[in-house]
XYZ file of C-alpha atoms in Angstrom:
295
model
C 34.227 79.434 118.584
C 33.503 76.654 121.014
C 32.434 76.200 124.435
C 35.312 74.992 126.685
C 35.276 71.192 127.019
C 35.640 71.518 130.491
C 31.994 72.953 130.784
C 30.539 69.822 128.983
C 32.563 67.664 131.619
C 30.865 69.622 134.323
C 27.546 68.856 132.782
C 28.550 65.208 132.706
C 29.543 65.035 136.240
C 26.339 67.025 137.213
C 24.316 64.174 135.246
C 26.136 61.426 136.816
C 25.815 62.628 140.264
C 21.930 63.591 140.273
C 20.994 60.710 137.879
C 23.075 57.640 139.192
C 22.612 58.487 142.857
C 19.187 60.390 143.156
C 17.308 59.354 139.935
C 15.872 62.659 139.579
C 16.677 63.016 135.876
C 17.065 60.922 132.657
C 19.688 62.617 130.882
C 22.897 61.551 129.055
C 25.627 63.774 128.147
C 28.196 63.114 125.196
C 31.267 65.369 126.405
C 33.145 64.216 122.966
C 30.262 65.070 120.598
C 29.016 68.119 122.901
C 25.309 66.739 123.008
C 22.712 66.214 125.585
C 20.096 63.148 125.035
C 17.293 61.788 126.978
C 17.948 57.940 128.035
C 14.321 57.063 127.873
C 11.460 56.589 130.248
C 12.206 56.389 133.947
C 10.659 53.979 136.208
C 7.230 54.689 137.873
C 8.877 54.683 141.313
C 11.324 57.380 140.236
C 8.443 59.371 138.480
C 6.063 59.272 141.504
C 8.985 60.332 143.758
C 9.839 63.313 141.313
C 6.270 64.564 141.542
C 6.104 64.150 145.498
C 9.490 66.242 145.615
C 7.972 68.873 143.325
C 4.771 68.969 145.266
C 6.697 69.132 148.675
C 8.935 71.957 147.478
C 5.766 73.881 146.179
C 3.760 73.580 149.374
C 6.667 74.312 151.400
C 7.535 77.435 149.592
C 3.834 78.644 149.874
C 3.911 77.830 153.758
C 7.192 79.868 154.073
C 5.432 82.731 152.134
C 2.491 82.634 154.335
C 4.082 82.404 157.456
C 6.611 84.892 156.778
C 4.036 87.472 155.504
C 1.884 86.736 158.710
C 4.874 87.550 160.846
C 5.838 90.677 159.054
C 2.310 91.978 159.073
C 1.612 91.413 162.824
C 5.135 91.832 163.804
C 4.918 88.884 166.168
C 7.749 86.482 165.630
C 7.066 84.283 168.640
C 4.469 81.535 168.152
C 4.442 80.396 171.822
C 5.413 81.851 175.226
C 7.635 78.623 175.412
C 9.722 79.710 172.305
C 12.877 81.851 172.483
C 13.181 85.093 171.068
C 16.723 84.613 169.345
C 15.555 81.316 167.870
C 12.315 83.031 166.523
C 14.260 85.783 164.860
C 16.668 83.164 163.269
C 13.727 81.068 162.252
C 12.203 83.996 160.498
C 15.228 84.872 158.428
C 15.599 81.212 157.610
C 11.936 81.108 156.489
C 12.307 84.190 154.093
C 15.479 82.776 152.579
C 13.799 79.298 151.956
C 10.680 80.954 150.721
C 12.473 82.919 147.856
C 15.297 80.447 147.076
C 13.032 77.467 145.831
C 10.732 80.139 144.247
C 13.458 81.503 142.184
C 14.305 78.308 140.703
C 10.762 76.713 140.610
C 10.665 77.268 137.008
C 13.792 75.279 136.407
C 12.411 72.544 138.622
C 9.268 72.456 136.260
C 11.347 72.437 133.272
C 13.705 69.580 134.336
C 10.850 67.187 135.782
C 7.884 67.964 133.821
C 9.247 68.880 130.233
C 12.687 67.021 130.233
C 12.889 67.399 126.371
C 13.481 71.321 126.499
C 16.784 71.170 128.128
C 18.283 69.306 125.100
C 17.051 71.315 122.679
C 18.594 74.542 124.309
C 22.114 72.713 124.734
C 22.109 71.022 121.562
C 21.109 74.150 119.730
C 24.386 75.764 120.998
C 26.471 73.227 119.028
C 24.343 74.080 115.726
C 24.563 77.708 116.403
C 28.508 77.531 116.628
C 28.468 75.826 113.233
C 26.487 78.456 111.662
C 28.697 81.206 113.278
C 31.970 79.402 111.928
C 33.121 82.119 109.545
C 32.279 84.827 112.062
C 33.936 83.366 114.958
C 37.311 82.293 113.464
C 39.894 82.997 116.145
C 43.156 81.562 117.415
C 42.594 82.840 120.810
C 42.266 80.151 123.293
C 39.375 81.073 125.866
C 39.735 77.975 127.917
C 41.978 79.701 130.521
C 39.001 82.239 131.210
C 36.737 79.817 132.569
C 39.096 77.792 134.847
C 37.926 79.749 137.988
C 34.252 79.506 137.084
C 34.742 75.966 136.499
C 36.356 75.052 139.601
C 34.013 76.885 141.550
C 30.997 75.072 139.824
C 32.717 71.626 140.571
C 32.734 72.709 144.190
C 29.090 73.772 143.858
C 28.121 70.102 142.730
C 29.777 68.323 145.579
C 29.119 70.668 148.450
C 25.339 70.583 148.372
C 25.502 66.794 148.499
C 27.337 67.002 151.778
C 25.642 70.271 153.248
C 22.102 68.776 153.719
C 23.398 65.965 155.599
C 25.182 67.917 158.180
C 23.395 71.301 158.439
C 19.978 69.937 158.526
C 20.012 67.866 161.675
C 21.811 70.805 163.466
C 19.036 73.240 162.278
C 16.226 70.841 163.192
C 17.587 70.196 166.802
C 18.240 73.757 167.378
C 14.583 74.519 166.264
C 15.242 77.352 163.858
C 14.065 75.444 160.714
C 10.978 76.604 158.957
C 8.657 73.898 160.007
C 9.177 74.246 163.711
C 6.113 76.593 163.835
C 4.113 73.756 162.485
C 5.865 70.690 164.488
C 7.205 72.303 167.650
C 9.489 70.488 170.302
C 8.955 71.745 173.869
C 9.612 70.508 177.254
C 6.099 70.153 177.833
C 5.590 67.537 175.278
C 6.481 63.816 175.929
C 9.709 62.570 174.497
C 8.140 60.388 172.038
C 6.211 63.540 170.550
C 9.196 65.443 170.274
C 11.358 62.606 168.479
C 8.316 62.159 166.100
C 8.239 65.977 165.327
C 11.902 66.093 164.958
C 12.025 63.206 162.346
C 9.062 64.841 160.468
C 10.758 68.135 160.060
C 14.168 66.354 159.134
C 12.474 63.893 156.668
C 10.336 67.040 154.911
C 13.548 69.010 154.550
C 15.625 66.104 153.030
C 12.716 65.558 150.672
C 12.843 69.177 149.877
C 16.767 69.505 149.208
C 17.418 67.412 146.519
C 15.215 69.082 143.772
C 16.169 72.582 144.851
C 19.751 71.590 144.557
C 19.367 69.994 141.274
C 17.278 73.209 139.981
C 20.115 75.364 141.207
C 23.060 73.638 139.702
C 21.188 73.048 136.497
C 20.312 76.915 136.367
C 23.902 77.929 136.884
C 25.557 75.186 134.668
C 23.270 75.950 131.597
C 23.541 79.698 132.128
C 27.239 79.484 132.420
C 27.403 77.440 129.034
C 24.972 80.123 127.251
C 26.884 83.058 128.673
C 30.185 81.607 127.623
C 28.854 81.169 124.145
C 27.539 84.788 124.074
C 30.443 86.070 125.472
C 32.788 84.533 122.831
C 30.628 85.414 120.043
C 30.202 89.182 121.186
C 34.037 89.420 121.649
C 34.952 88.433 118.249
C 32.069 90.300 116.646
C 33.270 93.533 118.280
C 36.833 92.746 117.468
C 35.987 92.125 113.797
C 33.924 95.098 113.610
C 36.336 97.472 115.375
C 38.893 96.481 112.961
C 36.694 97.464 109.891
C 36.208 100.914 111.289
C 38.731 103.717 111.634
C 38.752 105.000 115.043
C 40.863 107.515 117.005
C 43.221 106.398 119.909
C 40.464 107.508 122.426
C 37.748 105.734 120.693
C 39.693 102.413 120.481
C 40.591 102.594 124.376
C 36.837 103.009 124.936
C 35.739 99.986 122.835
C 38.580 97.952 124.675
C 37.337 98.855 128.144
C 33.648 97.579 127.465
C 32.616 94.355 128.474
C 30.681 92.407 125.510
C 28.030 91.085 127.570
C 27.193 94.084 129.737
C 27.113 96.712 127.136
C 23.950 98.811 127.016
C 22.761 100.933 123.922
C 21.688 104.362 125.401
C 19.903 107.316 123.625
C 21.011 107.755 119.942
C 22.879 104.788 119.752
C 25.641 105.752 122.627
C 27.176 102.804 124.118
C 27.331 102.970 127.899
C 28.157 100.710 130.770
C 25.410 101.877 133.193
C 23.388 98.663 133.239
C 25.638 96.563 135.645
C 25.994 99.486 138.242
C 22.262 100.145 138.048
C 21.471 96.442 138.719
C 23.996 96.231 141.639
C 22.176 99.639 143.181
C 18.826 97.926 142.789
C 20.037 94.613 144.487
C 21.729 96.567 147.293
C 18.998 98.721 147.969
C 16.296 96.153 148.215
C 18.538 93.914 150.582
C 19.092 97.044 152.811
C 15.361 97.679 153.001
C 14.465 94.021 153.866
C 17.075 93.982 156.520
C 15.914 97.343 158.080
C 12.303 96.047 158.423
C 13.509 93.727 161.428
């Protein structure tokens, strides 16, 4: 059992994009030996830039939570009589999104920027784990084709976030639907120089926040995909091996083949069910509908 080589190439592309261009991390990946190493100490400027990005993301997330909570509690979306109601509604949705999205990956930001030695320990442990389970995972099945779609999506996910902030952020700022509009508003009553200064301030803060959030999201999905692939292959081969050692009826064998190794849930008295995934989807849909109905 081996993690597909394409996933290590994805990790290598991710490191090259965000190390060579943004200087946000100091990792080096070896796709051939399937290892991740630290390249040493980063420069002082890069260190201070990473700290500034972390603080900006944290403060901006707290601000979005605070302003969203105030608007939802008072049910007053307009900050001024000069504000447009449609823009205020769209801005509130964006503030809620920008509040929850960075917060969901804030722990990954902390691991990457404050404790960078943790990530190599996790990924390099996969290779050691594969050697330990070599006898269990002997299989002639080629699993690389199973991850072609996932790898293609991850390649797009790596390149698109580098382009979207450069295109979407100016449009959002000019339209006045960015989260910081409530702090730095631009109205016709203000002078031209004041409006330009506020627009540039909002644009600059958003461009500082975008790189660390993008890095955390991509790192979370790449590392998670590699771990999931490792668990999936091992679980598949373990179930296959145990299934062949036990005599089963035709119906029992069909039930085992219909189960997904990663989403199996053991119910009462050892009964294996598939209720975990529908239950998770149910809770996500219900919470999303409740959030939309509040408006």
